[in-house]
Amino acid sequence: NAPKVLSTVIDYLKYLMKEIKPEKIVFTAREQSRQKLYMAISKRMKKLGLIKTIEKEGGLFRLFTK
């Protein structure tokens, strides 16, 4: 169930961000399907106000909180 997995991942990332307060989160993926998943997660986190900027270079994702 993809929506449930995505929701669980985002909930865990929200928890980690409150505990650790990172300036940057980095994801990497080779597969196109994984890149789409990471972009969906990134966009959702931005919509929730958890990150400010998304940078994508190929399969590398950088999410900035400040």
GROMACS .gro file of N, CA and C in nm:
model
  198
    1ASN      N    1   0.085  -0.118   0.000
    1ASN     CA    2   0.000   0.000   0.000
    1ASN      C    3   0.090   0.125   0.000
    2ALA      N    4   0.114   0.179  -0.117
    2ALA     CA    5   0.208   0.291  -0.134
    2ALA      C    6   0.171   0.416  -0.053
    3PRO      N    7   0.045   0.460  -0.052
    3PRO     CA    8   0.014   0.581   0.026
    3PRO      C    9   0.044   0.565   0.176
    4LYS      N   10   0.018   0.447   0.230
    4LYS     CA   11   0.046   0.424   0.372
    4LYS      C   12   0.196   0.425   0.400
    5VAL      N   13   0.275   0.365   0.311
    5VAL     CA   14   0.420   0.365   0.327
    5VAL      C   15   0.473   0.507   0.319
    6LEU      N   16   0.427   0.584   0.221
    6LEU     CA   17   0.470   0.723   0.204
    6LEU      C   18   0.436   0.804   0.329
    7SER      N   19   0.318   0.786   0.382
    7SER     CA   20   0.276   0.856   0.504
    7SER      C   21   0.363   0.820   0.622
    8THR      N   22   0.396   0.692   0.635
    8THR     CA   23   0.481   0.646   0.745
    8THR      C   24   0.622   0.705   0.734
    9VAL      N   25   0.676   0.706   0.614
    9VAL     CA   26   0.810   0.762   0.593
    9VAL      C   27   0.811   0.911   0.628
   10ILE      N   28   0.711   0.984   0.584
   10ILE     CA   29   0.704   1.128   0.613
   10ILE      C   30   0.687   1.151   0.763
   11ASP      N   31   0.605   1.073   0.829
   11ASP     CA   32   0.589   1.088   0.975
   11ASP      C   33   0.722   1.064   1.047
   12TYR      N   34   0.797   0.965   1.003
   12TYR     CA   35   0.926   0.938   1.067
   12TYR      C   36   1.026   1.050   1.039
   13LEU      N   37   1.027   1.102   0.917
   13LEU     CA   38   1.115   1.214   0.885
   13LEU      C   39   1.079   1.338   0.968
   14LYS      N   40   0.950   1.361   0.988
   14LYS     CA   41   0.907   1.474   1.072
   14LYS      C   42   0.960   1.456   1.214
   15TYR      N   43   0.951   1.336   1.267
   15TYR     CA   44   1.002   1.307   1.401
   15TYR      C   45   1.152   1.332   1.408
   16LEU      N   46   1.227   1.280   1.310
   16LEU     CA   47   1.371   1.300   1.309
   16LEU      C   48   1.409   1.448   1.299
   17MET      N   49   1.336   1.522   1.219
   17MET     CA   50   1.367   1.663   1.202
   17MET      C   51   1.346   1.741   1.331
   18LYS      N   52   1.247   1.704   1.408
   18LYS     CA   53   1.224   1.770   1.537
   18LYS      C   54   1.333   1.735   1.637
   19GLU      N   55   1.380   1.610   1.632
   19GLU     CA   56   1.481   1.564   1.727
   19GLU      C   57   1.622   1.610   1.690
   20ILE      N   58   1.658   1.600   1.564
   20ILE     CA   59   1.795   1.626   1.521
   20ILE      C   60   1.814   1.768   1.469
   21LYS      N   61   1.710   1.826   1.408
   21LYS     CA   62   1.714   1.959   1.347
   21LYS      C   63   1.827   1.972   1.244
   22PRO      N   64   1.825   1.888   1.141
   22PRO     CA   65   1.931   1.893   1.039
   22PRO      C   66   1.917   2.016   0.950
   23GLU      N   67   2.026   2.062   0.895
   23GLU     CA   68   2.023   2.171   0.798
   23GLU      C   69   1.998   2.116   0.657
   24LYS      N   70   2.032   1.988   0.638
   24LYS     CA   71   2.021   1.928   0.505
   24LYS      C   72   1.991   1.779   0.520
   25ILE      N   73   1.909   1.728   0.427
   25ILE     CA   74   1.881   1.585   0.416
   25ILE      C   75   1.916   1.545   0.273
   26VAL      N   76   1.982   1.431   0.255
   26VAL     CA   77   2.025   1.387   0.123
   26VAL      C   78   1.970   1.247   0.095
   27PHE      N   79   1.911   1.231  -0.024
   27PHE     CA   80   1.866   1.101  -0.073
   27PHE      C   81   1.941   1.073  -0.203
   28THR      N   82   1.967   0.947  -0.231
   28THR     CA   83   2.019   0.910  -0.362
   28THR      C   84   1.941   0.791  -0.415
   29ALA      N   85   1.926   0.789  -0.548
   29ALA     CA   86   1.853   0.678  -0.612
   29ALA      C   87   1.899   0.665  -0.757
   30ARG      N   88   1.911   0.544  -0.803
   30ARG     CA   89   1.943   0.519  -0.943
   30ARG      C   90   1.817   0.494  -1.025
   31GLU      N   91   1.726   0.416  -0.968
   31GLU     CA   92   1.606   0.376  -1.041
   31GLU      C   93   1.510   0.494  -1.054
   32GLN      N   94   1.447   0.504  -1.172
   32GLN     CA   95   1.352   0.611  -1.198
   32GLN      C   96   1.234   0.607  -1.100
   33SER      N   97   1.187   0.488  -1.067
   33SER     CA   98   1.074   0.476  -0.975
   33SER      C   99   1.111   0.527  -0.836
   34ARG      N  100   1.232   0.501  -0.794
   34ARG     CA  101   1.278   0.548  -0.663
   34ARG      C  102   1.295   0.700  -0.663
   35GLN      N  103   1.343   0.754  -0.776
   35GLN     CA  104   1.357   0.899  -0.787
   35GLN      C  105   1.220   0.967  -0.779
   36LYS      N  106   1.120   0.908  -0.841
   36LYS     CA  107   0.984   0.963  -0.834
   36LYS      C  108   0.933   0.959  -0.690
   37LEU      N  109   0.961   0.850  -0.620
   37LEU     CA  110   0.920   0.838  -0.481
   37LEU      C  111   0.986   0.946  -0.396
   38TYR      N  112   1.118   0.965  -0.411
   38TYR     CA  113   1.189   1.066  -0.334
   38TYR      C  114   1.141   1.206  -0.367
   39MET      N  115   1.106   1.231  -0.492
   39MET     CA  116   1.054   1.363  -0.527
   39MET      C  117   0.917   1.384  -0.462
   40ALA      N  118   0.835   1.281  -0.459
   40ALA     CA  119   0.704   1.292  -0.393
   40ALA      C  120   0.722   1.322  -0.244
   41ILE      N  121   0.814   1.253  -0.180
   41ILE     CA  122   0.843   1.277  -0.039
   41ILE      C  123   0.892   1.419  -0.019
   42SER      N  124   0.983   1.463  -0.106
   42SER     CA  125   1.040   1.597  -0.096
   42SER      C  126   0.934   1.705  -0.111
   43LYS      N  127   0.849   1.690  -0.210
   43LYS     CA  128   0.742   1.789  -0.233
   43LYS      C  129   0.645   1.794  -0.115
   44ARG      N  130   0.613   1.679  -0.061
   44ARG     CA  131   0.521   1.674   0.054
   44ARG      C  132   0.584   1.743   0.175
   45MET      N  133   0.713   1.720   0.197
   45MET     CA  134   0.782   1.782   0.310
   45MET      C  135   0.787   1.934   0.292
   46LYS      N  136   0.806   1.979   0.169
   46LYS     CA  137   0.808   2.123   0.142
   46LYS      C  138   0.669   2.183   0.166
   47LYS      N  139   0.566   2.114   0.120
   47LYS     CA  140   0.428   2.161   0.141
   47LYS      C  141   0.395   2.171   0.290
   48LEU      N  142   0.450   2.080   0.370
   48LEU     CA  143   0.428   2.081   0.515
   48LEU      C  144   0.515   2.184   0.587
   49GLY      N  145   0.605   2.249   0.513
   49GLY     CA  146   0.692   2.349   0.573
   49GLY      C  147   0.812   2.292   0.646
   50LEU      N  148   0.843   2.165   0.622
   50LEU     CA  149   0.955   2.101   0.690
   50LEU      C  150   1.088   2.133   0.622
   51ILE      N  151   1.083   2.163   0.493
   51ILE     CA  152   1.204   2.202   0.420
   51ILE      C  153   1.175   2.327   0.339
   52LYS      N  154   1.280   2.398   0.305
   52LYS     CA  155   1.266   2.523   0.228
   52LYS      C  156   1.298   2.503   0.081
   53THR      N  157   1.402   2.423   0.052
   53THR     CA  158   1.452   2.412  -0.084
   53THR      C  159   1.480   2.267  -0.121
   54ILE      N  160   1.448   2.232  -0.245
   54ILE     CA  161   1.479   2.101  -0.300
   54ILE      C  162   1.576   2.121  -0.416
   55GLU      N  163   1.689   2.050  -0.412
   55GLU     CA  164   1.782   2.049  -0.524
   55GLU      C  165   1.792   1.905  -0.573
   56LYS      N  166   1.781   1.887  -0.705
   56LYS     CA  167   1.791   1.753  -0.764
   56LYS      C  168   1.892   1.755  -0.877
   57GLU      N  169   1.988   1.665  -0.871
   57GLU     CA  170   2.086   1.646  -0.978
   57GLU      C  171   2.090   1.497  -1.010
   58GLY      N  172   2.025   1.459  -1.119
   58GLY     CA  173   2.016   1.317  -1.152
   58GLY      C  174   1.943   1.244  -1.041
   59GLY      N  175   2.009   1.147  -0.980
   59GLY     CA  176   1.949   1.071  -0.871
   59GLY      C  177   1.985   1.122  -0.732
   60LEU      N  178   2.042   1.243  -0.725
   60LEU     CA  179   2.081   1.300  -0.597
   60LEU      C  180   1.982   1.408  -0.557
   61PHE      N  181   1.927   1.397  -0.437
   61PHE     CA  182   1.830   1.493  -0.384
   61PHE      C  183   1.890   1.558  -0.260
   62ARG      N  184   1.889   1.689  -0.256
   62ARG     CA  185   1.931   1.763  -0.137
   62ARG      C  186   1.814   1.847  -0.090
   63LEU      N  187   1.774   1.829   0.035
   63LEU     CA  188   1.663   1.903   0.094
   63LEU      C  189   1.720   1.993   0.203
   64PHE      N  190   1.695   2.122   0.191
   64PHE     CA  191   1.749   2.218   0.286
   64PHE      C  192   1.638   2.271   0.376
   65THR      N  193   1.667   2.278   0.505
   65THR     CA  194   1.568   2.323   0.602
   65THR      C  195   1.579   2.473   0.631
   66LYS      N  196   1.690   2.534   0.591
   66LYS     CA  197   1.708   2.677   0.616
   66LYS      C  198   1.734   2.751   0.490
   0.00000   0.00000   0.00000
